[in-house]
Amino acid sequence: MPFKTSVLFCVLYFFTETWSIGLDKDQIRKLVALPNDEGTFRSIVIITYLLEVGYTGDLKQFEKGDDEKLEKKQSLPFCSSKEKEFVVNIKTMPDFLILLADNNKNTDCWKNEGFTTYEVKLFVRMFIVQDKRGVHDGLLNGSEIIELFNNLRNQTDEHKQNVKNEFPDGEPINVLMYLAAILKHKSKLKHLNEAQINKCQALYKSTKKYLDNKKQKKLFKTLGMVPKKYNFLLDFEHVRSAALELQELLVFWSEQNEEYDRSAPLITQVRQYMWEFAIYDLNKDGLLDIYELEEARFHTPNSDMNTFFSDWSIMMCPAMFLKMKLALHPEYYADII
């Protein structure tokens, strides 16, 4: 079966209520290890990977191992209607990663170390911009690597140097190597206090379908993750409901925010608590109704949840859940350094 040497990603985003939490360490590791022929990944290899991670984007009718049927698959979401075969290669891998981050995979779990969708999009888009400044081949050389990592503004000098040290010989790197290096040296100091939770919750309104985009961009700018010339990359297209996206926002903020108030109580187990929230959220709408709240109350020993929520008719959003956990299990900055 002949394969193309390039691929047209005609549909990269799915405007559906899907639950996705980016890319985790194991998912990236598997991608790095995929066999390729001169930077090109055969379609059957990519589809097999999608099955292994439980990607839900229109592959449900195929069973793992049915190679003949898989190779005949023509309706993958990233295929052009004019192209009957596809190939993911080093040049198109960045778009493929954004596709993966934006869609649910059955192996996604809040407890897994990884990147939120926000981080995948921001880091990958920065890579694409840097790549297009030179030869747009999906690879960055030594000087391009240094320039790119220097533009990651909210990373400490030690962190950036550790990432650069992953590529001492200056050999060209692809987007997978770049993401794996950033994740390897990602800060382990993660936290949210009540003021920071409130900042995230301010973007959420139960009457709105999506998070407030203008407030979100303004909030992201305060992180100082990128120089002003990259601020346009902080515009994120919303593909999930406001409540579902708030979960990712809280995790993202806990892992990228560098502000500390030594006197304010905080929580460091944000991923753990979002995993717990998702367990109670039986219908996966990003909110806990009265029945789901009763289950949460049953599993919250030695506490009276009525102290935190007097009106049980109100749907509990992820930010409210975190503030309850903060009240029950406060930590302090001095205890985590």
Tab-separated table of C-alpha atoms in Angstrom:
chain	number	residue	atom	x	y	z
A	1	MET	CA	0.000	0.000	0.000
A	2	PRO	CA	1.614	3.300	-1.034
A	3	PHE	CA	2.023	6.042	1.567
A	4	LYS	CA	2.221	9.798	1.148
A	5	THR	CA	5.254	11.725	2.344
A	6	SER	CA	3.161	14.452	3.949
A	7	VAL	CA	-0.187	14.736	5.642
A	8	LEU	CA	-2.928	17.334	5.596
A	9	PHE	CA	-4.452	17.831	9.018
A	10	CYS	CA	-7.770	19.280	7.980
A	11	VAL	CA	-9.566	18.856	11.304
A	12	LEU	CA	-7.327	19.427	14.320
A	13	TYR	CA	-9.931	20.422	16.866
A	14	PHE	CA	-13.207	18.796	17.852
A	15	PHE	CA	-15.815	21.136	19.290
A	16	THR	CA	-17.407	18.541	21.518
A	17	GLU	CA	-17.753	18.027	25.248
A	18	THR	CA	-14.734	15.771	25.542
A	19	TRP	CA	-12.655	15.021	28.589
A	20	SER	CA	-8.937	15.418	27.945
A	21	ILE	CA	-5.971	16.161	30.162
A	22	GLY	CA	-3.163	16.635	27.670
A	23	LEU	CA	-0.246	14.209	27.350
A	24	ASP	CA	1.367	12.267	30.145
A	25	LYS	CA	4.897	10.938	30.546
A	26	ASP	CA	4.136	7.398	29.340
A	27	GLN	CA	2.219	8.597	26.283
A	28	ILE	CA	5.140	10.804	25.232
A	29	ARG	CA	7.655	8.028	25.969
A	30	LYS	CA	5.761	5.619	23.711
A	31	LEU	CA	5.704	8.178	20.911
A	32	VAL	CA	9.449	8.765	21.226
A	33	ALA	CA	10.027	5.014	20.945
A	34	LEU	CA	7.881	4.520	17.822
A	35	PRO	CA	9.835	3.074	14.902
A	36	ASN	CA	10.164	5.339	11.890
A	37	ASP	CA	11.794	5.321	8.509
A	38	GLU	CA	13.840	8.499	7.984
A	39	GLY	CA	11.543	10.537	10.193
A	40	THR	CA	8.293	9.159	8.788
A	41	PHE	CA	5.914	6.977	10.807
A	42	ARG	CA	3.852	4.439	8.876
A	43	SER	CA	0.127	4.937	9.366
A	44	ILE	CA	-0.308	1.469	10.882
A	45	VAL	CA	2.284	2.344	13.548
A	46	ILE	CA	0.432	5.536	14.465
A	47	ILE	CA	-2.978	3.837	14.518
A	48	THR	CA	-1.597	1.060	16.724
A	49	TYR	CA	-0.324	3.723	19.115
A	50	LEU	CA	-3.751	5.394	19.154
A	51	LEU	CA	-5.312	2.080	20.078
A	52	GLU	CA	-2.764	1.467	22.841
A	53	VAL	CA	-3.547	4.779	24.540
A	54	GLY	CA	-7.275	4.368	23.976
A	55	TYR	CA	-7.730	7.352	21.689
A	56	THR	CA	-11.464	7.861	21.165
A	57	GLY	CA	-11.405	9.855	17.934
A	58	ASP	CA	-13.349	7.622	15.572
A	59	LEU	CA	-11.424	4.366	16.007
A	60	LYS	CA	-14.014	2.479	18.072
A	61	GLN	CA	-15.125	0.160	15.275
A	62	PHE	CA	-11.659	-1.373	14.950
A	63	GLU	CA	-10.159	-3.985	17.209
A	64	LYS	CA	-6.524	-3.950	18.238
A	65	GLY	CA	-4.450	-6.201	16.041
A	66	ASP	CA	-6.744	-6.097	13.029
A	67	ASP	CA	-4.001	-4.692	10.808
A	68	GLU	CA	-5.739	-5.253	7.476
A	69	LYS	CA	-8.815	-3.272	8.512
A	70	LEU	CA	-6.693	-0.600	10.151
A	71	GLU	CA	-4.668	0.004	7.015
A	72	LYS	CA	-7.904	0.429	5.071
A	73	LYS	CA	-9.195	3.028	7.529
A	74	GLN	CA	-9.965	6.197	5.576
A	75	SER	CA	-12.007	8.366	7.964
A	76	LEU	CA	-9.491	9.339	10.642
A	77	PRO	CA	-10.156	12.920	11.778
A	78	PHE	CA	-6.803	14.193	10.539
A	79	CYS	CA	-7.171	12.850	6.986
A	80	SER	CA	-7.991	15.212	4.157
A	81	SER	CA	-11.105	14.287	2.247
A	82	LYS	CA	-8.900	14.339	-0.848
A	83	GLU	CA	-6.183	12.124	0.667
A	84	LYS	CA	-6.847	8.428	1.129
A	85	GLU	CA	-3.616	7.672	2.975
A	86	PHE	CA	-1.770	9.592	5.618
A	87	VAL	CA	1.657	9.656	7.170
A	88	VAL	CA	2.760	11.392	10.315
A	89	ASN	CA	6.319	12.627	9.958
A	90	ILE	CA	8.714	14.791	11.943
A	91	LYS	CA	7.376	17.959	10.295
A	92	THR	CA	3.714	17.198	11.013
A	93	MET	CA	4.255	15.646	14.453
A	94	PRO	CA	3.603	18.991	16.281
A	95	ASP	CA	0.069	19.183	14.847
A	96	PHE	CA	-0.465	15.512	15.679
A	97	LEU	CA	0.523	16.141	19.319
A	98	ILE	CA	-1.983	18.974	19.618
A	99	LEU	CA	-4.635	16.658	18.193
A	100	LEU	CA	-3.800	14.022	20.818
A	101	ALA	CA	-3.768	16.507	23.688
A	102	ASP	CA	-7.152	17.883	22.670
A	103	ASN	CA	-8.905	14.516	22.648
A	104	ASN	CA	-9.692	11.923	25.254
A	105	LYS	CA	-7.476	8.862	25.663
A	106	ASN	CA	-8.488	6.031	27.947
A	107	THR	CA	-5.037	6.014	29.545
A	108	ASP	CA	-5.455	9.660	30.637
A	109	CYS	CA	-5.317	9.956	34.416
A	110	TRP	CA	-4.935	13.018	36.608
A	111	LYS	CA	-2.446	11.198	38.832
A	112	ASN	CA	-0.009	10.659	35.966
A	113	GLU	CA	2.870	13.096	35.597
A	114	GLY	CA	2.507	15.043	32.385
A	115	PHE	CA	1.416	18.172	30.560
A	116	THR	CA	-2.030	19.728	30.562
A	117	THR	CA	-3.538	20.604	27.188
A	118	TYR	CA	-2.568	24.234	27.817
A	119	GLU	CA	1.099	23.300	28.165
A	120	VAL	CA	1.127	21.020	25.134
A	121	LYS	CA	-0.364	23.732	22.943
A	122	LEU	CA	1.897	26.496	24.237
A	123	PHE	CA	5.172	24.539	24.146
A	124	VAL	CA	4.422	22.916	20.792
A	125	ARG	CA	3.342	26.168	19.166
A	126	MET	CA	6.526	27.840	20.407
A	127	PHE	CA	8.473	25.004	18.779
A	128	ILE	CA	6.591	25.531	15.497
A	129	VAL	CA	7.260	29.290	15.509
A	130	GLN	CA	10.969	28.699	16.144
A	131	ASP	CA	11.116	26.037	13.435
A	132	LYS	CA	9.513	28.324	10.863
A	133	ARG	CA	12.133	31.001	11.477
A	134	GLY	CA	14.694	28.738	9.852
A	135	VAL	CA	14.295	25.714	7.629
A	136	HIS	CA	10.795	24.456	8.384
A	137	ASP	CA	11.651	20.777	8.688
A	138	GLY	CA	10.367	19.878	12.147
A	139	LEU	CA	13.861	20.015	13.627
A	140	LEU	CA	15.779	22.608	15.650
A	141	ASN	CA	19.552	22.957	15.596
A	142	GLY	CA	21.773	23.959	18.518
A	143	SER	CA	21.327	27.739	18.320
A	144	GLU	CA	17.574	27.418	17.716
A	145	ILE	CA	17.263	25.161	20.767
A	146	ILE	CA	19.052	27.679	22.979
A	147	GLU	CA	16.917	30.554	21.712
A	148	LEU	CA	13.712	28.600	22.251
A	149	PHE	CA	14.505	27.585	25.824
A	150	ASN	CA	15.632	31.120	26.655
A	151	ASN	CA	12.129	32.257	25.685
A	152	LEU	CA	10.551	30.029	28.348
A	153	ARG	CA	10.425	32.953	30.743
A	154	ASN	CA	8.938	31.473	33.891
A	155	GLN	CA	11.439	28.634	34.023
A	156	THR	CA	14.385	29.063	36.409
A	157	ASP	CA	17.874	29.372	34.964
A	158	GLU	CA	18.696	26.011	36.552
A	159	HIS	CA	15.697	24.379	34.886
A	160	LYS	CA	16.513	25.821	31.460
A	161	GLN	CA	20.149	24.756	31.800
A	162	ASN	CA	19.120	21.236	32.790
A	163	VAL	CA	16.935	21.013	29.692
A	164	LYS	CA	19.705	22.359	27.451
A	165	ASN	CA	22.092	19.799	28.937
A	166	GLU	CA	19.890	17.071	27.484
A	167	PHE	CA	21.293	18.051	24.059
A	168	PRO	CA	25.025	18.677	24.667
A	169	ASP	CA	26.233	17.920	21.147
A	170	GLY	CA	23.923	20.409	19.437
A	171	GLU	CA	22.405	17.724	17.204
A	172	PRO	CA	18.996	18.650	15.740
A	173	ILE	CA	16.020	17.699	17.916
A	174	ASN	CA	12.381	17.057	17.074
A	175	VAL	CA	9.301	18.146	18.999
A	176	LEU	CA	9.037	14.851	20.905
A	177	MET	CA	12.595	15.126	22.246
A	178	TYR	CA	11.866	18.735	23.189
A	179	LEU	CA	8.694	17.901	25.160
A	180	ALA	CA	10.321	14.920	26.856
A	181	ALA	CA	13.225	17.087	28.041
A	182	ILE	CA	10.940	19.801	29.460
A	183	LEU	CA	8.819	17.210	31.248
A	184	LYS	CA	11.885	15.439	32.679
A	185	HIS	CA	12.964	18.633	34.435
A	186	LYS	CA	9.545	20.050	35.226
A	187	SER	CA	9.385	21.681	38.658
A	188	LYS	CA	8.270	19.371	41.455
A	189	LEU	CA	7.088	22.275	43.626
A	190	LYS	CA	3.356	22.544	42.897
A	191	HIS	CA	0.707	24.338	44.911
A	192	LEU	CA	-2.473	26.399	45.080
A	193	ASN	CA	-3.687	28.647	47.858
A	194	GLU	CA	-7.218	30.016	48.172
A	195	ALA	CA	-6.424	33.279	46.382
A	196	GLN	CA	-5.009	31.367	43.410
A	197	ILE	CA	-7.985	29.005	43.301
A	198	ASN	CA	-10.271	32.048	43.276
A	199	LYS	CA	-8.343	33.525	40.323
A	200	CYS	CA	-9.061	30.392	38.315
A	201	GLN	CA	-12.677	30.190	39.468
A	202	ALA	CA	-13.237	33.801	38.352
A	203	LEU	CA	-13.048	32.568	34.743
A	204	TYR	CA	-15.915	30.148	35.347
A	205	LYS	CA	-19.637	30.902	35.266
A	206	SER	CA	-22.150	28.105	35.406
A	207	THR	CA	-24.346	29.956	32.928
A	208	LYS	CA	-21.611	30.133	30.288
A	209	LYS	CA	-20.614	27.302	27.978
A	210	TYR	CA	-16.885	28.101	28.027
A	211	LEU	CA	-14.374	29.792	30.298
A	212	ASP	CA	-14.011	33.542	29.786
A	213	ASN	CA	-11.364	33.810	27.053
A	214	LYS	CA	-10.359	37.434	27.677
A	215	LYS	CA	-9.948	36.901	31.412
A	216	GLN	CA	-8.053	33.697	30.732
A	217	LYS	CA	-5.515	35.352	28.449
A	218	LYS	CA	-5.071	38.213	30.919
A	219	LEU	CA	-4.503	35.702	33.706
A	220	PHE	CA	-2.009	33.693	31.654
A	221	LYS	CA	-0.007	36.823	30.893
A	222	THR	CA	0.635	37.269	34.620
A	223	LEU	CA	2.560	33.985	34.617
A	224	GLY	CA	5.206	35.507	32.384
A	225	MET	CA	5.713	32.182	30.632
A	226	VAL	CA	6.620	33.796	27.321
A	227	PRO	CA	7.935	37.169	26.098
A	228	LYS	CA	5.446	39.665	24.659
A	229	LYS	CA	6.162	38.575	21.103
A	230	TYR	CA	4.659	35.190	21.989
A	231	ASN	CA	1.538	36.523	23.721
A	232	PHE	CA	-0.576	35.579	20.715
A	233	LEU	CA	0.072	31.940	21.653
A	234	LEU	CA	-1.895	32.445	24.863
A	235	ASP	CA	-5.172	32.466	22.913
A	236	PHE	CA	-6.556	28.987	23.498
A	237	GLU	CA	-9.549	27.721	21.584
A	238	HIS	CA	-12.067	26.179	23.963
A	239	VAL	CA	-13.062	22.630	23.061
A	240	ARG	CA	-14.447	21.501	26.429
A	241	SER	CA	-17.191	22.805	28.673
A	242	ALA	CA	-16.239	25.455	31.231
A	243	ALA	CA	-16.485	23.033	34.154
A	244	LEU	CA	-14.294	20.397	32.496
A	245	GLU	CA	-11.728	22.944	31.398
A	246	LEU	CA	-11.608	24.425	34.900
A	247	GLN	CA	-10.105	21.135	36.093
A	248	GLU	CA	-7.211	21.517	33.672
A	249	LEU	CA	-6.813	25.189	34.493
A	250	LEU	CA	-6.417	24.436	38.207
A	251	VAL	CA	-3.772	21.776	37.559
A	252	PHE	CA	-1.985	23.993	35.035
A	253	TRP	CA	-1.971	26.938	37.449
A	254	SER	CA	-0.653	24.826	40.308
A	255	GLU	CA	2.285	23.618	38.206
A	256	GLN	CA	3.239	26.811	36.386
A	257	ASN	CA	2.540	29.535	38.953
A	258	GLU	CA	5.648	30.659	40.853
A	259	GLU	CA	4.020	32.976	43.394
A	260	TYR	CA	4.230	31.975	47.042
A	261	ASP	CA	2.630	33.384	50.160
A	262	ARG	CA	4.559	31.854	53.038
A	263	SER	CA	1.782	32.626	55.517
A	264	ALA	CA	-1.210	31.376	53.489
A	265	PRO	CA	-2.354	27.734	53.712
A	266	LEU	CA	-2.050	25.816	50.454
A	267	ILE	CA	-2.500	22.400	48.885
A	268	THR	CA	0.091	20.557	46.828
A	269	GLN	CA	-1.890	17.460	45.793
A	270	VAL	CA	-3.942	19.190	43.097
A	271	ARG	CA	-3.680	16.355	40.583
A	272	GLN	CA	-4.647	13.844	43.277
A	273	TYR	CA	-7.709	15.889	44.220
A	274	MET	CA	-8.772	16.355	40.599
A	275	TRP	CA	-8.490	12.597	40.154
A	276	GLU	CA	-10.720	12.169	43.217
A	277	PHE	CA	-13.178	14.745	41.854
A	278	ALA	CA	-13.340	12.869	38.536
A	279	ILE	CA	-14.126	9.619	40.372
A	280	TYR	CA	-17.155	11.229	42.043
A	281	ASP	CA	-18.180	12.907	38.771
A	282	LEU	CA	-20.065	9.909	37.421
A	283	ASN	CA	-21.563	11.613	34.364
A	284	LYS	CA	-18.261	13.380	33.540
A	285	ASP	CA	-19.801	16.827	33.178
A	286	GLY	CA	-17.167	18.492	35.352
A	287	LEU	CA	-19.639	19.173	38.189
A	288	LEU	CA	-20.872	17.308	41.253
A	289	ASP	CA	-24.640	17.223	41.721
A	290	ILE	CA	-26.397	16.424	44.996
A	291	TYR	CA	-26.156	12.658	44.467
A	292	GLU	CA	-22.469	12.785	43.568
A	293	LEU	CA	-21.865	15.130	46.514
A	294	GLU	CA	-23.435	12.608	48.867
A	295	GLU	CA	-20.899	10.056	47.660
A	296	ALA	CA	-18.086	12.556	48.219
A	297	ARG	CA	-19.391	13.303	51.706
A	298	PHE	CA	-19.482	9.583	52.522
A	299	HIS	CA	-15.790	9.320	51.623
A	300	THR	CA	-14.763	12.448	53.534
A	301	PRO	CA	-14.436	11.118	57.110
A	302	ASN	CA	-14.352	13.291	60.212
A	303	SER	CA	-15.713	16.341	58.457
A	304	ASP	CA	-19.034	18.067	58.052
A	305	MET	CA	-19.349	19.157	54.428
A	306	ASN	CA	-22.321	21.292	55.383
A	307	THR	CA	-19.756	23.621	56.924
A	308	PHE	CA	-18.488	24.379	53.428
A	309	PHE	CA	-21.692	24.192	51.389
A	310	SER	CA	-24.935	25.168	53.044
A	311	ASP	CA	-26.926	25.134	49.792
A	312	TRP	CA	-26.781	21.585	48.493
A	313	SER	CA	-28.790	22.500	45.408
A	314	ILE	CA	-25.701	24.229	43.999
A	315	MET	CA	-23.583	22.138	41.656
A	316	MET	CA	-20.031	21.908	42.966
A	317	CYS	CA	-17.373	22.948	40.457
A	318	PRO	CA	-13.742	21.755	40.705
A	319	ALA	CA	-12.585	25.031	42.307
A	320	MET	CA	-15.165	24.686	45.106
A	321	PHE	CA	-14.017	21.103	45.657
A	322	LEU	CA	-10.397	22.232	45.988
A	323	LYS	CA	-11.320	24.948	48.474
A	324	MET	CA	-13.074	22.320	50.565
A	325	LYS	CA	-9.936	20.143	50.469
A	326	LEU	CA	-7.812	23.151	51.346
A	327	ALA	CA	-9.915	23.786	54.448
A	328	LEU	CA	-9.664	20.135	55.462
A	329	HIS	CA	-5.998	19.551	54.678
A	330	PRO	CA	-4.067	22.854	54.719
A	331	GLU	CA	-0.330	22.829	54.151
A	332	TYR	CA	2.175	25.640	54.447
A	333	TYR	CA	5.059	26.782	52.263
A	334	ALA	CA	7.650	26.080	54.949
A	335	ASP	CA	6.524	22.439	55.049
A	336	ILE	CA	7.113	21.719	51.365
A	337	ILE	CA	10.550	23.214	50.660
